[in-house]
Amino acid sequence: MKSGIEFVSDDLRKLQADDFANPGMLWVARGEKIWGEAAGNGGKSCAACHGVAAKSMQGVAARYPRVDPGAARLVNLEGRINLCRDRKQQAQPLGPESDELLALTAYVAHQSRGVPVSVTLDMQNRKDFERGRELYNRRIGQMNLACTHCHDRSWGKKLAAETVSQGHGNAFPAYRLEWQSVGSLQRRIRACFYGLRAEMPPYGAQELLDLELYLAWRAGGLPVETPGVRR
Amino acid sequence: MLARVQLPRTAKPGEVIEVRITIQHSMETGFRFELDGRPIPKNVINSLVARYNGAEIFRAEMGSGIAANPYLQFYTVARQSGAIEISWVDDAGNRGAERAPISVTG
């Protein structure tokens, strides 16, 4: 099993390893600021409940997506942050792919850097997982390809100038040169849908969450790299 | 606009120190278009100045060839304690500044 970092150039590998030059760290730094700022009618900051993120958030991102007991549905890290905004801060949810949400997610996930990805499968997320696995193996789009055709059967081969990776999400939210910005795993998955000329599910769609869960299970054991750097 | 400046916290007098800067900025080239065909106006950080205790030590003039979230690096000589202040302005007239302290003892 290989992380996506093994499929990129030496330059990008160095860029990700350098905590100052890594552009994703700008989002992490911004997230650190937001962590300490009070928001919403609740007037609470993240730090008011969770304290020091380096302690309270260590290893958390490695366990997502998971079923939130209160909401009784599968949520990813971005969704969990927005649940906290709703319940505790009584603030408006942060928009998908907004700079604030990406910054906060990157900051929280960064606290788990080096922790192996490990989601637990149980009765609660079994259905989500099975749907995710089914979608991963289902042919979609005009290209009529499934995720598995590239990321299981053809990784290491060339797709135009790029090497096809194994499709693990352990570096996300990650800085992609193509985006010139940090983006979420859902944005990256949607880019694959686009490439297959399939209909892109909207951000936060159940299909994407299911896929995220399946991918996290599939990437089990790989260390979290957030903020990763990719092409 | 968010920026990070990195330099050694302490240095000896006369020591050559490395200063590194990253700034979060889209560095819009002016060559791109919205989905409906409208051009996206050029907006890049066109000038950046570094001052060491008020004296200019580094200046950069950038254009649309510089990637988003620019990274800059230069060297200077540590003379006296104080701060290095970086300030910049983009085409839209937005200004930003960031400073990092340094203590020179030896």
Short mmCIF file of C-alpha atoms in Angstrom, two decimals:
data_model
loop_
_atom_site.label_atom_id
_atom_site.label_comp_id
_atom_site.label_asym_id
_atom_site.label_seq_id
_atom_site.Cartn_x
_atom_site.Cartn_y
_atom_site.Cartn_z
CA MET A 1 0.00 0.00 0.00
CA LYS A 2 1.45 3.35 -1.07
CA SER A 3 0.50 6.85 -0.05
CA GLY A 4 -0.04 9.36 -2.84
CA ILE A 5 3.21 11.09 -1.85
CA GLU A 6 5.14 8.19 -3.37
CA PHE A 7 3.72 8.97 -6.81
CA VAL A 8 4.77 12.64 -6.95
CA SER A 9 8.09 14.23 -7.91
CA ASP A 10 11.04 14.75 -5.56
CA ASP A 11 10.37 18.48 -5.57
CA LEU A 12 6.83 18.03 -4.30
CA ARG A 13 7.99 15.53 -1.70
CA LYS A 14 10.46 18.10 -0.39
CA LEU A 15 7.80 20.79 -0.46
CA GLN A 16 5.44 18.68 1.66
CA ALA A 17 8.21 17.77 4.11
CA ASP A 18 9.22 21.41 4.67
CA ASP A 19 6.79 22.76 7.25
CA PHE A 20 7.54 26.33 6.31
CA ALA A 21 7.55 26.15 2.50
CA ASN A 22 4.53 23.79 2.38
CA PRO A 23 1.77 26.18 1.23
CA GLY A 24 -0.83 24.07 3.04
CA MET A 25 0.66 25.30 6.31
CA LEU A 26 -0.82 28.74 5.55
CA TRP A 27 -4.26 27.16 5.93
CA VAL A 28 -3.15 25.33 9.06
CA ALA A 29 -1.93 28.63 10.54
CA ARG A 30 -5.24 30.26 9.66
CA GLY A 31 -7.11 27.35 11.26
CA GLU A 32 -5.11 27.83 14.43
CA LYS A 33 -6.35 31.42 14.57
CA ILE A 34 -9.99 30.41 14.00
CA TRP A 35 -9.63 27.72 16.68
CA GLY A 36 -9.16 30.44 19.29
CA GLU A 37 -11.84 32.86 18.04
CA ALA A 38 -15.33 32.95 19.56
CA ALA A 39 -18.13 32.53 17.03
CA GLY A 40 -21.92 32.59 16.83
CA ASN A 41 -24.56 33.28 19.48
CA GLY A 42 -22.94 30.73 21.77
CA GLY A 43 -19.94 33.05 21.97
CA LYS A 44 -17.61 30.09 22.29
CA SER A 45 -14.40 29.32 20.49
CA CYS A 46 -13.29 25.80 19.61
CA ALA A 47 -10.64 26.16 22.32
CA ALA A 48 -13.30 26.99 24.96
CA CYS A 49 -14.46 23.35 24.90
CA HIS A 50 -11.58 21.45 23.33
CA GLY A 51 -8.64 23.28 24.89
CA VAL A 52 -5.26 22.75 23.31
CA ALA A 53 -5.78 21.17 19.89
CA ALA A 54 -2.40 19.42 19.92
CA LYS A 55 -3.73 17.37 22.81
CA SER A 56 -7.49 17.09 22.30
CA MET A 57 -7.45 16.65 18.52
CA GLN A 58 -4.53 14.25 18.26
CA GLY A 59 -5.60 11.17 16.32
CA VAL A 60 -9.16 12.42 15.83
CA ALA A 61 -8.97 12.96 12.06
CA ALA A 62 -7.66 9.41 11.58
CA ARG A 63 -11.00 8.05 12.83
CA TYR A 64 -13.23 10.00 10.41
CA PRO A 65 -15.67 9.68 8.68
CA ARG A 66 -17.76 8.19 11.49
CA VAL A 67 -21.39 8.05 12.56
CA ASP A 68 -22.23 10.96 14.83
CA PRO A 69 -24.42 9.63 17.66
CA GLY A 70 -26.46 12.85 17.96
CA ALA A 71 -27.10 13.31 14.27
CA ALA A 72 -27.37 9.53 13.70
CA ARG A 73 -25.69 9.81 10.31
CA LEU A 74 -22.28 9.49 8.76
CA VAL A 75 -20.23 12.70 8.95
CA ASN A 76 -16.72 13.57 7.81
CA LEU A 77 -14.41 15.94 9.66
CA GLU A 78 -15.82 18.98 7.87
CA GLY A 79 -19.35 17.84 8.76
CA ARG A 80 -18.35 17.29 12.38
CA ILE A 81 -16.92 20.80 12.62
CA ASN A 82 -20.16 22.20 11.26
CA LEU A 83 -22.16 20.14 13.78
CA CYS A 84 -20.12 21.76 16.54
CA ARG A 85 -20.83 25.19 15.07
CA ASP A 86 -24.52 24.39 15.08
CA ARG A 87 -24.76 22.82 18.54
CA LYS A 88 -22.23 24.67 20.68
CA GLN A 89 -21.40 27.89 18.90
CA GLN A 90 -24.91 28.42 17.50
CA ALA A 91 -23.29 29.81 14.38
CA GLN A 92 -24.01 29.46 10.69
CA PRO A 93 -22.36 26.40 9.16
CA LEU A 94 -19.23 27.14 7.17
CA GLY A 95 -19.78 26.66 3.44
CA PRO A 96 -18.27 23.67 1.66
CA GLU A 97 -14.74 24.46 0.38
CA SER A 98 -14.82 27.85 2.10
CA ASP A 99 -11.38 29.01 3.21
CA GLU A 100 -12.48 28.99 6.86
CA LEU A 101 -13.75 25.41 6.78
CA LEU A 102 -10.68 24.18 4.91
CA ALA A 103 -8.40 26.03 7.34
CA LEU A 104 -10.11 24.63 10.42
CA THR A 105 -10.27 21.11 8.97
CA ALA A 106 -6.62 21.27 7.93
CA TYR A 107 -5.64 22.49 11.40
CA VAL A 108 -7.58 19.74 13.18
CA ALA A 109 -6.35 17.03 10.79
CA HIS A 110 -2.78 18.33 11.10
CA GLN A 111 -2.86 17.37 14.79
CA SER A 112 -3.11 13.74 13.66
CA ARG A 113 -0.13 13.86 11.33
CA GLY A 114 1.70 10.54 11.49
CA VAL A 115 -1.23 8.75 13.14
CA PRO A 116 -2.34 5.72 11.09
CA VAL A 117 -5.76 6.05 9.46
CA SER A 118 -8.13 3.64 11.20
CA VAL A 119 -11.89 3.71 10.90
CA THR A 120 -13.86 1.03 12.73
CA LEU A 121 -16.63 -0.75 10.91
CA ASP A 122 -19.65 -1.59 13.01
CA MET A 123 -23.40 -2.02 12.73
CA GLN A 124 -23.89 1.74 12.56
CA ASN A 125 -21.76 2.46 9.51
CA ARG A 126 -22.06 -0.92 7.81
CA LYS A 127 -24.65 0.25 5.28
CA ASP A 128 -22.68 3.40 4.44
CA PHE A 129 -19.58 1.30 4.00
CA GLU A 130 -21.28 -1.22 1.72
CA ARG A 131 -22.71 1.57 -0.43
CA GLY A 132 -19.25 3.15 -0.61
CA ARG A 133 -17.67 -0.13 -1.66
CA GLU A 134 -20.39 -0.67 -4.25
CA LEU A 135 -19.85 2.82 -5.73
CA TYR A 136 -16.09 2.30 -5.72
CA ASN A 137 -16.54 -0.79 -7.91
CA ARG A 138 -19.38 0.50 -10.09
CA ARG A 139 -18.69 1.74 -13.64
CA ILE A 140 -19.83 5.34 -14.04
CA GLY A 141 -19.77 8.16 -16.57
CA GLN A 142 -19.15 8.25 -20.30
CA MET A 143 -15.73 6.74 -19.68
CA ASN A 144 -17.53 3.78 -18.15
CA LEU A 145 -14.86 3.21 -15.52
CA ALA A 146 -15.00 2.49 -11.81
CA CYS A 147 -12.56 3.81 -9.19
CA THR A 148 -11.08 0.34 -8.98
CA HIS A 149 -10.02 0.26 -12.63
CA CYS A 150 -7.48 3.04 -12.12
CA HIS A 151 -6.65 2.90 -8.44
CA ASP A 152 -6.46 -0.88 -7.89
CA ARG A 153 -5.66 -2.34 -11.29
CA SER A 154 -3.64 0.43 -12.95
CA TRP A 155 -1.80 2.35 -10.26
CA GLY A 156 1.78 3.14 -11.20
CA LYS A 157 0.88 3.45 -14.89
CA LYS A 158 0.83 6.77 -16.69
CA LEU A 159 -2.31 8.80 -17.36
CA ALA A 160 -0.97 11.45 -19.73
CA ALA A 161 1.96 12.94 -17.82
CA GLU A 162 0.79 11.79 -14.41
CA THR A 163 1.32 8.56 -12.55
CA VAL A 164 -1.93 6.98 -11.41
CA SER A 165 -1.93 6.71 -7.61
CA GLN A 166 -3.64 4.19 -5.40
CA GLY A 167 -6.25 6.79 -4.49
CA HIS A 168 -5.72 7.12 -0.76
CA GLY A 169 -7.09 10.17 1.02
CA ASN A 170 -4.66 10.30 3.93
CA ALA A 171 -3.12 13.66 2.93
CA PHE A 172 -6.37 15.63 2.69
CA PRO A 173 -7.22 18.44 3.07
CA ALA A 174 -4.22 18.84 0.76
CA TYR A 175 -2.62 21.57 -1.31
CA ARG A 176 -2.93 20.74 -5.00
CA LEU A 177 -0.81 22.64 -7.50
CA GLU A 178 -3.63 22.31 -10.01
CA TRP A 179 -5.95 24.14 -7.61
CA GLN A 180 -3.28 26.52 -6.30
CA SER A 181 -5.12 26.07 -3.04
CA VAL A 182 -5.98 23.62 -0.29
CA GLY A 183 -9.01 21.47 -1.06
CA SER A 184 -10.98 18.72 0.61
CA LEU A 185 -11.06 15.02 -0.25
CA GLN A 186 -14.57 15.55 -1.62
CA ARG A 187 -13.23 18.12 -4.06
CA ARG A 188 -10.60 15.61 -5.19
CA ILE A 189 -13.18 12.83 -5.59
CA ARG A 190 -15.42 15.18 -7.56
CA ALA A 191 -12.45 15.87 -9.86
CA CYS A 192 -12.29 12.12 -10.56
CA PHE A 193 -16.03 12.11 -11.37
CA TYR A 194 -15.39 15.00 -13.75
CA GLY A 195 -12.56 13.10 -15.41
CA LEU A 196 -14.86 10.14 -15.94
CA ARG A 197 -17.48 12.49 -17.41
CA ALA A 198 -19.89 11.36 -14.74
CA GLU A 199 -22.37 13.57 -12.92
CA MET A 200 -20.59 15.13 -9.95
CA PRO A 201 -22.44 14.69 -6.65
CA PRO A 202 -22.80 17.98 -4.73
CA TYR A 203 -20.56 18.65 -1.73
CA GLY A 204 -21.75 16.77 1.34
CA ALA A 205 -23.73 14.25 -0.72
CA GLN A 206 -24.26 10.86 0.90
CA GLU A 207 -22.47 9.15 -2.02
CA LEU A 208 -19.31 11.14 -1.36
CA LEU A 209 -19.47 10.42 2.39
CA ASP A 210 -19.92 6.70 1.68
CA LEU A 211 -16.92 6.78 -0.65
CA GLU A 212 -14.87 8.68 1.93
CA LEU A 213 -15.62 5.98 4.49
CA TYR A 214 -14.68 3.20 2.10
CA LEU A 215 -11.49 5.03 1.11
CA ALA A 216 -10.56 5.57 4.77
CA TRP A 217 -11.02 1.86 5.46
CA ARG A 218 -8.99 1.06 2.36
CA ALA A 219 -6.21 3.43 3.46
CA GLY A 220 -6.15 1.87 6.92
CA GLY A 221 -2.64 2.00 8.40
CA LEU A 222 -1.31 4.82 6.22
CA PRO A 223 -0.20 7.83 8.26
CA VAL A 224 -2.20 11.06 8.06
CA GLU A 225 -0.12 13.61 6.09
CA THR A 226 -2.30 16.72 6.31
CA PRO A 227 -1.50 19.18 4.83
CA GLY A 228 -0.25 17.09 1.94
CA VAL A 229 1.05 18.51 -1.33
CA ARG A 230 -0.14 16.98 -4.59
CA ARG A 231 0.02 17.83 -8.28
CA MET B 1 -4.23 38.07 3.93
CA LEU B 2 -2.20 35.65 5.93
CA ALA B 3 1.56 35.44 5.83
CA ARG B 4 4.30 33.59 7.60
CA VAL B 5 7.81 34.89 8.16
CA GLN B 6 10.58 32.67 9.40
CA LEU B 7 13.98 33.75 10.69
CA PRO B 8 16.21 32.60 13.54
CA ARG B 9 15.11 33.98 16.89
CA THR B 10 18.66 34.70 17.98
CA ALA B 11 21.83 35.41 16.01
CA LYS B 12 25.39 36.60 16.60
CA PRO B 13 26.42 40.03 15.28
CA GLY B 14 27.55 39.73 11.67
CA GLU B 15 25.95 36.32 11.21
CA VAL B 16 24.26 35.65 7.88
CA ILE B 17 20.63 34.78 8.51
CA GLU B 18 18.02 33.27 6.22
CA VAL B 19 14.63 34.96 5.94
CA ARG B 20 11.72 32.97 4.47
CA ILE B 21 8.29 34.35 3.59
CA THR B 22 5.05 32.76 2.42
CA ILE B 23 1.92 34.77 1.73
CA GLN B 24 -1.57 33.42 1.09
CA HIS B 25 -2.60 35.12 -2.15
CA SER B 26 -4.34 33.85 -5.28
CA MET B 27 -1.90 35.74 -7.60
CA GLU B 28 -4.59 36.00 -10.25
CA THR B 29 -2.80 36.19 -13.60
CA GLY B 30 -5.41 38.12 -15.56
CA PHE B 31 -5.35 35.40 -18.21
CA ARG B 32 -8.21 33.37 -16.77
CA PHE B 33 -11.94 33.60 -17.40
CA GLU B 34 -15.07 32.98 -15.37
CA LEU B 35 -17.35 30.18 -16.55
CA ASP B 36 -19.56 32.78 -18.26
CA GLY B 37 -16.63 34.23 -20.21
CA ARG B 38 -15.89 37.36 -18.20
CA PRO B 39 -12.16 37.82 -17.69
CA ILE B 40 -10.91 37.60 -14.11
CA PRO B 41 -8.95 40.82 -13.50
CA LYS B 42 -5.24 40.53 -12.82
CA ASN B 43 -4.45 40.76 -9.14
CA VAL B 44 -0.95 39.91 -8.03
CA ILE B 45 1.27 41.14 -5.23
CA ASN B 46 3.23 43.62 -7.31
CA SER B 47 5.66 44.83 -4.71
CA LEU B 48 7.06 43.51 -1.49
CA VAL B 49 9.54 45.26 0.78
CA ALA B 50 11.47 43.95 3.77
CA ARG B 51 12.77 46.41 6.35
CA TYR B 52 15.21 45.65 9.14
CA ASN B 53 14.63 48.14 11.95
CA GLY B 54 13.24 50.57 9.39
CA ALA B 55 16.01 50.23 6.80
CA GLU B 56 15.10 48.58 3.52
CA ILE B 57 17.07 45.36 2.98
CA PHE B 58 15.09 43.56 0.28
CA ARG B 59 12.59 44.43 -2.41
CA ALA B 60 10.74 42.25 -4.88
CA GLU B 61 8.61 43.24 -7.83
CA MET B 62 6.40 40.40 -8.95
CA GLY B 63 4.18 39.82 -11.96
CA SER B 64 1.72 37.27 -13.26
CA GLY B 65 4.44 34.63 -13.70
CA ILE B 66 4.60 34.01 -9.95
CA ALA B 67 2.49 31.12 -8.66
CA ALA B 68 -0.24 31.49 -6.06
CA ASN B 69 0.80 31.69 -2.42
CA PRO B 70 4.28 32.99 -3.24
CA TYR B 71 7.32 31.78 -1.35
CA LEU B 72 10.35 34.06 -1.06
CA GLN B 73 13.70 33.55 0.56
CA PHE B 74 16.69 35.85 1.01
CA TYR B 75 19.71 36.34 3.24
CA THR B 76 20.78 39.27 5.33
CA VAL B 77 23.36 40.05 7.98
CA ALA B 78 22.28 40.29 11.60
CA ARG B 79 23.39 43.66 12.94
CA GLN B 80 21.30 44.62 15.95
CA SER B 81 18.27 43.32 17.84
CA GLY B 82 14.88 44.40 16.60
CA ALA B 83 12.50 43.15 13.96
CA ILE B 84 12.28 42.48 10.28
CA GLU B 85 9.07 43.83 8.85
CA ILE B 86 7.66 42.65 5.55
CA SER B 87 5.01 44.69 3.78
CA TRP B 88 3.39 44.23 0.42
CA VAL B 89 0.66 45.57 -1.83
CA ASP B 90 -1.37 43.89 -4.57
CA ASP B 91 -3.00 45.25 -7.74
CA ALA B 92 -6.32 45.69 -5.93
CA GLY B 93 -4.57 47.98 -3.47
CA ASN B 94 -4.77 45.56 -0.55
CA ARG B 95 -1.84 45.98 1.78
CA GLY B 96 -0.44 43.45 4.16
CA ALA B 97 2.35 43.34 6.67
CA GLU B 98 4.00 40.85 8.95
CA ARG B 99 6.92 41.21 11.33
CA ALA B 100 9.27 38.82 13.03
CA PRO B 101 11.52 39.75 15.96
CA ILE B 102 15.20 38.88 16.19
CA SER B 103 17.59 39.28 19.07
CA VAL B 104 21.25 39.74 18.26
CA THR B 105 23.65 38.89 21.06
CA GLY B 106 27.13 37.63 21.12
#
